[in-house]
mmCIF file of N, CA and C in Angstrom:
data_model
loop_
_atom_site.group_PDB
_atom_site.id
_atom_site.type_symbol
_atom_site.label_atom_id
_atom_site.label_comp_id
_atom_site.label_asym_id
_atom_site.label_seq_id
_atom_site.Cartn_x
_atom_site.Cartn_y
_atom_site.Cartn_z
ATOM 1 N N MET P 1 1.094 -1.203 0.487
ATOM 2 C CA MET P 1 0.214 0.194 -0.027
ATOM 3 C C MET P 1 0.921 1.077 0.093
ATOM 4 N N VAL P 2 0.617 2.367 -0.657
ATOM 5 C CA VAL P 2 0.614 3.284 -0.572
ATOM 6 C C VAL P 2 0.707 4.375 -0.441
ATOM 7 N N GLU P 3 1.150 5.020 0.252
ATOM 8 C CA GLU P 3 0.609 6.770 1.373
ATOM 9 C C GLU P 3 0.187 7.381 0.637
ATOM 10 N N ILE P 4 -0.715 7.940 0.144
ATOM 11 C CA ILE P 4 -0.304 9.794 -0.751
ATOM 12 C C ILE P 4 -1.486 10.878 0.208
ATOM 13 N N PRO P 5 -0.304 11.980 0.195
ATOM 14 C CA PRO P 5 -0.938 12.887 0.732
ATOM 15 C C PRO P 5 -2.414 13.225 0.422
ATOM 16 N N ALA P 6 -2.560 13.896 1.268
ATOM 17 C CA ALA P 6 -4.549 14.482 0.866
ATOM 18 C C ALA P 6 -4.704 15.012 0.043
ATOM 19 N N GLU P 7 -3.858 16.362 0.265
ATOM 20 C CA GLU P 7 -4.337 17.218 -0.332
ATOM 21 C C GLU P 7 -3.684 17.553 -2.300
ATOM 22 N N PHE P 8 -3.083 16.035 -2.707
ATOM 23 C CA PHE P 8 -3.072 15.491 -3.848
ATOM 24 C C PHE P 8 -4.312 15.006 -4.788
ATOM 25 N N ASN P 9 -5.661 15.100 -3.631
ATOM 26 C CA ASN P 9 -7.066 14.896 -3.834
ATOM 27 C C ASN P 9 -6.600 13.084 -4.915
ATOM 28 N N ILE P 10 -6.141 12.655 -4.796
ATOM 29 C CA ILE P 10 -6.087 11.348 -5.037
ATOM 30 C C ILE P 10 -7.181 10.046 -4.156
ATOM 31 N N GLU P 11 -7.935 9.441 -5.002
ATOM 32 C CA GLU P 11 -8.904 8.469 -4.248
ATOM 33 C C GLU P 11 -8.217 7.498 -3.655
ATOM 34 N N PRO P 12 -8.778 6.892 -2.966
ATOM 35 C CA PRO P 12 -8.400 5.858 -2.160
ATOM 36 C C PRO P 12 -8.550 4.685 -3.220
ATOM 37 N N GLY P 13 -8.028 3.354 -3.437
ATOM 38 C CA GLY P 13 -7.797 2.095 -3.623
ATOM 39 C C GLY P 13 -7.631 3.008 -5.380
ATOM 40 N N ILE P 14 -6.630 3.570 -5.735
ATOM 41 C CA ILE P 14 -6.076 4.018 -6.939
ATOM 42 C C ILE P 14 -5.192 2.848 -7.093
ATOM 43 N N ALA P 15 -4.906 2.030 -8.803
ATOM 44 C CA ALA P 15 -3.905 1.357 -8.505
ATOM 45 C C ALA P 15 -2.874 1.897 -9.100
ATOM 46 N N VAL P 16 -1.643 1.906 -9.019
ATOM 47 C CA VAL P 16 -0.132 1.871 -9.168
ATOM 48 C C VAL P 16 0.721 1.072 -9.930
ATOM 49 N N ARG P 17 2.368 1.141 -10.685
ATOM 50 C CA ARG P 17 2.738 0.258 -11.141
ATOM 51 C C ARG P 17 4.068 1.496 -10.525
ATOM 52 N N PRO P 18 5.028 0.844 -9.965
ATOM 53 C CA PRO P 18 5.864 1.374 -9.472
ATOM 54 C C PRO P 18 6.990 1.136 -10.134
ATOM 55 N N TYR P 19 8.177 2.048 -9.739
ATOM 56 C CA TYR P 19 9.270 2.477 -11.247
ATOM 57 C C TYR P 19 10.356 2.754 -10.524
ATOM 58 N N ARG P 20 11.384 1.810 -10.597
ATOM 59 C CA ARG P 20 12.450 2.339 -9.983
ATOM 60 C C ARG P 20 13.206 3.456 -10.622
ATOM 61 N N PHE P 21 14.324 4.584 -10.170
ATOM 62 C CA PHE P 21 14.816 5.551 -11.023
ATOM 63 C C PHE P 21 16.403 5.320 -10.198
ATOM 64 N N LYS P 22 17.693 6.211 -11.229
ATOM 65 C CA LYS P 22 18.278 6.562 -10.154
ATOM 66 C C LYS P 22 18.867 7.067 -8.998
ATOM 67 N N ASN P 23 17.804 7.993 -8.713
ATOM 68 C CA ASN P 23 17.471 8.539 -7.102
ATOM 69 C C ASN P 23 16.492 8.727 -6.307
ATOM 70 N N GLY P 24 15.765 7.084 -6.661
ATOM 71 C CA GLY P 24 14.571 6.927 -5.607
ATOM 72 C C GLY P 24 13.815 6.472 -6.551
ATOM 73 N N PHE P 25 12.515 6.309 -6.765
ATOM 74 C CA PHE P 25 11.214 5.130 -7.541
ATOM 75 C C PHE P 25 10.262 6.585 -6.971
ATOM 76 N N GLY P 26 9.132 6.240 -8.780
ATOM 77 C CA GLY P 26 7.858 6.881 -8.604
ATOM 78 C C GLY P 26 6.808 5.495 -8.910
ATOM 79 N N TYR P 27 5.374 6.356 -8.975
ATOM 80 C CA TYR P 27 4.710 5.740 -9.704
ATOM 81 C C TYR P 27 3.927 5.932 -11.126
ATOM 82 N N GLU P 28 2.880 5.026 -11.612
ATOM 83 C CA GLU P 28 2.454 5.600 -12.742
ATOM 84 C C GLU P 28 0.418 4.890 -11.813
ATOM 85 N N PHE P 29 -0.190 5.622 -12.287
ATOM 86 C CA PHE P 29 -0.996 5.750 -11.971
ATOM 87 C C PHE P 29 -2.121 4.781 -12.743
ATOM 88 N N VAL P 30 -2.554 3.159 -12.918
ATOM 89 C CA VAL P 30 -2.492 2.069 -13.922
ATOM 90 C C VAL P 30 -4.353 2.510 -13.952
ATOM 91 N N SER P 31 -5.018 2.366 -15.285
ATOM 92 C CA SER P 31 -6.749 2.342 -14.886
ATOM 93 C C SER P 31 -6.807 0.738 -15.550
ATOM 94 N N ASP P 32 -7.935 0.938 -15.493
ATOM 95 C CA ASP P 32 -9.476 -0.082 -15.906
ATOM 96 C C ASP P 32 -8.986 -0.117 -17.405
ATOM 97 N N ASP P 33 -8.339 0.720 -18.660
ATOM 98 C CA ASP P 33 -8.722 0.885 -19.796
ATOM 99 C C ASP P 33 -8.077 -0.720 -21.182
ATOM 100 N N HIS P 34 -8.144 -1.402 -20.039
ATOM 101 C CA HIS P 34 -6.848 -2.714 -20.814
ATOM 102 C C HIS P 34 -5.330 -2.316 -21.226
ATOM 103 N N LEU P 35 -4.811 -1.294 -21.309
ATOM 104 C CA LEU P 35 -3.840 -1.657 -21.750
ATOM 105 C C LEU P 35 -2.595 -2.719 -20.946
ATOM 106 N N HIS P 36 -2.868 -2.372 -20.232
ATOM 107 C CA HIS P 36 -2.344 -3.857 -19.589
ATOM 108 C C HIS P 36 -2.204 -5.055 -19.542
ATOM 109 N N VAL P 37 -2.070 -6.224 -19.498
ATOM 110 C CA VAL P 37 -2.315 -7.610 -19.571
ATOM 111 C C VAL P 37 -2.432 -7.962 -18.916
ATOM 112 N N THR P 38 -3.648 -8.725 -18.674
ATOM 113 C CA THR P 38 -4.300 -10.000 -17.018
ATOM 114 C C THR P 38 -3.793 -11.053 -17.526
ATOM 115 N N ASP P 39 -4.257 -12.123 -16.679
ATOM 116 C CA ASP P 39 -4.634 -13.190 -16.527
ATOM 117 C C ASP P 39 -5.312 -13.805 -17.201
ATOM 118 N N ASP P 40 -6.620 -13.021 -17.250
ATOM 119 C CA ASP P 40 -8.412 -13.487 -18.021
ATOM 120 C C ASP P 40 -7.604 -13.290 -19.316
ATOM 121 N N ASP P 41 -6.915 -11.526 -19.674
ATOM 122 C CA ASP P 41 -6.812 -11.867 -21.201
ATOM 123 C C ASP P 41 -5.734 -12.645 -21.972
ATOM 124 N N ILE P 42 -5.115 -13.501 -21.119
ATOM 125 C CA ILE P 42 -3.984 -14.388 -21.556
ATOM 126 C C ILE P 42 -4.761 -15.442 -21.716
ATOM 127 N N LEU P 43 -5.953 -16.019 -20.672
ATOM 128 C CA LEU P 43 -6.817 -17.291 -21.112
ATOM 129 C C LEU P 43 -7.376 -17.031 -22.248
ATOM 130 N N ALA P 44 -8.535 -16.257 -22.434
ATOM 131 C CA ALA P 44 -8.810 -15.953 -23.270
ATOM 132 C C ALA P 44 -8.464 -15.834 -24.554
ATOM 133 N N GLU P 45 -7.318 -14.841 -24.717
ATOM 134 C CA GLU P 45 -6.314 -16.213 -26.272
ATOM 135 C C GLU P 45 -5.535 -16.819 -26.132
ATOM 136 N N VAL P 46 -5.533 -17.852 -25.039
ATOM 137 C CA VAL P 46 -4.791 -18.696 -25.728
ATOM 138 C C VAL P 46 -6.531 -20.255 -25.961
ATOM 139 N N LEU P 47 -7.776 -19.485 -25.083
ATOM 140 C CA LEU P 47 -9.004 -20.376 -25.490
ATOM 141 C C LEU P 47 -9.146 -20.051 -26.662
ATOM 142 N N ARG P 48 -9.502 -18.990 -27.775
ATOM 143 C CA ARG P 48 -9.839 -18.697 -28.603
ATOM 144 C C ARG P 48 -9.172 -18.913 -29.842
ATOM 145 N N GLU P 49 -7.765 -20.004 -29.109
ATOM 146 C CA GLU P 49 -7.150 -20.302 -30.403
ATOM 147 C C GLU P 49 -6.668 -22.428 -30.304
ATOM 148 N N ASN P 50 -8.398 -22.768 -29.414
ATOM 149 C CA ASN P 50 -8.121 -24.449 -29.187
ATOM 150 C C ASN P 50 -7.121 -25.036 -29.530
ATOM 151 N N ILE P 51 -6.509 -24.551 -28.610
ATOM 152 C CA ILE P 51 -5.236 -25.268 -27.708
ATOM 153 C C ILE P 51 -5.944 -26.671 -27.393
ATOM 154 N N PRO P 52 -5.461 -27.792 -27.944
ATOM 155 C CA PRO P 52 -5.640 -29.086 -27.017
ATOM 156 C C PRO P 52 -6.063 -28.596 -25.755
ATOM 157 N N ARG P 53 -7.228 -29.414 -24.986
ATOM 158 C CA ARG P 53 -7.513 -29.106 -23.941
ATOM 159 C C ARG P 53 -6.188 -29.367 -22.433
ATOM 160 N N GLU P 54 -5.245 -30.209 -22.844
ATOM 161 C CA GLU P 54 -4.141 -30.682 -21.786
ATOM 162 C C GLU P 54 -3.283 -29.871 -22.068
ATOM 163 N N ALA P 55 -3.340 -29.227 -23.302
ATOM 164 C CA ALA P 55 -2.107 -28.444 -22.950
ATOM 165 C C ALA P 55 -1.791 -26.479 -23.123
ATOM 166 N N VAL P 56 -3.429 -25.999 -22.396
ATOM 167 C CA VAL P 56 -4.105 -24.916 -21.825
ATOM 168 C C VAL P 56 -3.095 -24.687 -21.029
ATOM 169 N N LEU P 57 -3.070 -25.383 -19.828
ATOM 170 C CA LEU P 57 -1.989 -24.741 -18.355
ATOM 171 C C LEU P 57 -0.668 -24.290 -19.214
ATOM 172 N N SER P 58 -0.403 -24.859 -19.458
ATOM 173 C CA SER P 58 1.411 -25.264 -20.342
ATOM 174 C C SER P 58 1.399 -23.932 -20.901
ATOM 175 N N GLU P 59 1.094 -24.287 -21.849
ATOM 176 C CA GLU P 59 0.673 -22.531 -22.682
ATOM 177 C C GLU P 59 0.397 -21.214 -21.941
ATOM 178 N N PHE P 60 -0.725 -21.356 -21.049
ATOM 179 C CA PHE P 60 -1.140 -19.955 -20.596
ATOM 180 C C PHE P 60 0.227 -19.925 -19.327
ATOM 181 N N GLN P 61 0.850 -20.335 -18.552
ATOM 182 C CA GLN P 61 2.135 -20.713 -17.986
ATOM 183 C C GLN P 61 2.988 -19.696 -18.581
ATOM 184 N N ARG P 62 3.040 -20.498 -20.377
ATOM 185 C CA ARG P 62 4.439 -19.862 -20.874
ATOM 186 C C ARG P 62 3.457 -18.698 -21.346
ATOM 187 N N ARG P 63 3.186 -17.984 -21.227
ATOM 188 C CA ARG P 63 2.601 -16.571 -22.068
ATOM 189 C C ARG P 63 2.484 -15.696 -20.602
ATOM 190 N N ARG P 64 2.292 -16.708 -20.041
ATOM 191 C CA ARG P 64 2.548 -15.480 -18.730
ATOM 192 C C ARG P 64 4.028 -14.847 -18.338
ATOM 193 N N ALA P 65 4.841 -16.089 -18.438
ATOM 194 C CA ALA P 65 5.729 -15.866 -18.529
ATOM 195 C C ALA P 65 6.727 -15.239 -19.473
ATOM 196 N N ALA P 66 5.838 -14.871 -20.538
ATOM 197 C CA ALA P 66 7.007 -13.920 -21.135
ATOM 198 C C ALA P 66 6.373 -12.773 -21.442
ATOM 199 N N ILE P 67 5.288 -12.428 -20.773
ATOM 200 C CA ILE P 67 4.843 -10.945 -20.593
ATOM 201 C C ILE P 67 5.596 -10.529 -19.270
ATOM 202 N N ASP P 68 5.567 -11.000 -18.605
ATOM 203 C CA ASP P 68 6.508 -10.789 -17.175
ATOM 204 C C ASP P 68 7.977 -10.830 -17.600
ATOM 205 N N GLN P 69 8.622 -11.375 -18.686
ATOM 206 C CA GLN P 69 9.827 -11.096 -18.833
ATOM 207 C C GLN P 69 9.757 -9.904 -19.467
ATOM 208 N N ALA P 70 9.204 -9.813 -20.746
ATOM 209 C CA ALA P 70 8.946 -7.850 -21.360
ATOM 210 C C ALA P 70 9.035 -6.860 -20.492
ATOM 211 N N PHE P 71 8.674 -7.081 -19.671
ATOM 212 C CA PHE P 71 8.006 -6.316 -18.585
ATOM 213 C C PHE P 71 9.257 -6.016 -17.661
ATOM 214 N N LYS P 72 9.704 -6.561 -17.693
ATOM 215 C CA LYS P 72 11.581 -6.901 -16.798
ATOM 216 C C LYS P 72 12.147 -6.203 -17.420
ATOM 217 N N LEU P 73 12.302 -6.035 -18.566
ATOM 218 C CA LEU P 73 13.271 -6.100 -19.889
ATOM 219 C C LEU P 73 13.254 -4.536 -19.763
ATOM 220 N N LEU P 74 11.825 -4.697 -20.189
ATOM 221 C CA LEU P 74 11.433 -2.927 -20.318
ATOM 222 C C LEU P 74 11.713 -2.286 -18.586
ATOM 223 N N LEU P 75 11.274 -2.503 -17.747
ATOM 224 C CA LEU P 75 11.562 -1.788 -16.594
ATOM 225 C C LEU P 75 13.564 -1.185 -16.890
ATOM 226 N N ASP P 76 14.372 -2.619 -17.591
ATOM 227 C CA ASP P 76 15.090 -2.434 -17.081
ATOM 228 C C ASP P 76 16.119 -1.336 -18.115
ATOM 229 N N GLU P 77 15.285 -1.355 -19.190
ATOM 230 C CA GLU P 77 15.606 -0.591 -20.176
ATOM 231 C C GLU P 77 15.554 1.399 -20.229
ATOM 232 N N ILE P 78 14.103 1.479 -19.105
ATOM 233 C CA ILE P 78 13.406 2.487 -18.171
ATOM 234 C C ILE P 78 14.547 3.119 -17.036
ATOM 235 N N VAL P 79 15.287 2.022 -16.655
ATOM 236 C CA VAL P 79 16.105 2.416 -15.531
ATOM 237 C C VAL P 79 17.867 3.089 -16.139
ATOM 238 N N ARG P 80 18.040 1.967 -16.891
ATOM 239 C CA ARG P 80 19.508 2.257 -17.439
ATOM 240 C C ARG P 80 19.321 3.680 -18.690
ATOM 241 N N GLY P 81 17.783 4.057 -18.628
ATOM 242 C CA GLY P 81 18.094 5.757 -19.490
ATOM 243 C C GLY P 81 18.291 6.607 -18.976
ATOM 244 N N GLU P 82 17.444 6.419 -17.732
ATOM 245 C CA GLU P 82 17.605 6.802 -16.794
ATOM 246 C C GLU P 82 19.348 7.381 -15.939
ATOM 247 N N LYS P 83 19.761 6.436 -15.828
ATOM 248 C CA LYS P 83 21.007 6.251 -15.396
ATOM 249 C C LYS P 83 21.587 7.284 -16.296
ATOM 250 N N ARG P 84 21.493 7.232 -17.595
ATOM 251 C CA ARG P 84 22.609 8.212 -18.774
ATOM 252 C C ARG P 84 22.748 9.885 -17.800
#
């Protein structure tokens, strides 16, 4: 949980994504506009592709791991850019 001063007028329950920078860290507000990928999105995509039932879980896990890795690489690139 993150505490934000009341004078910022940010309502409780607002989702944020943390970012690490050279001299500290910051947060980006995350909305429900589906610009980020959820597990529901991944599962729906796997099911739309008619993947055999016995392979659904492993395919879901593979895609979830690939997205997590892509986000990590992107965050690392952002942090490297901040250090320049």
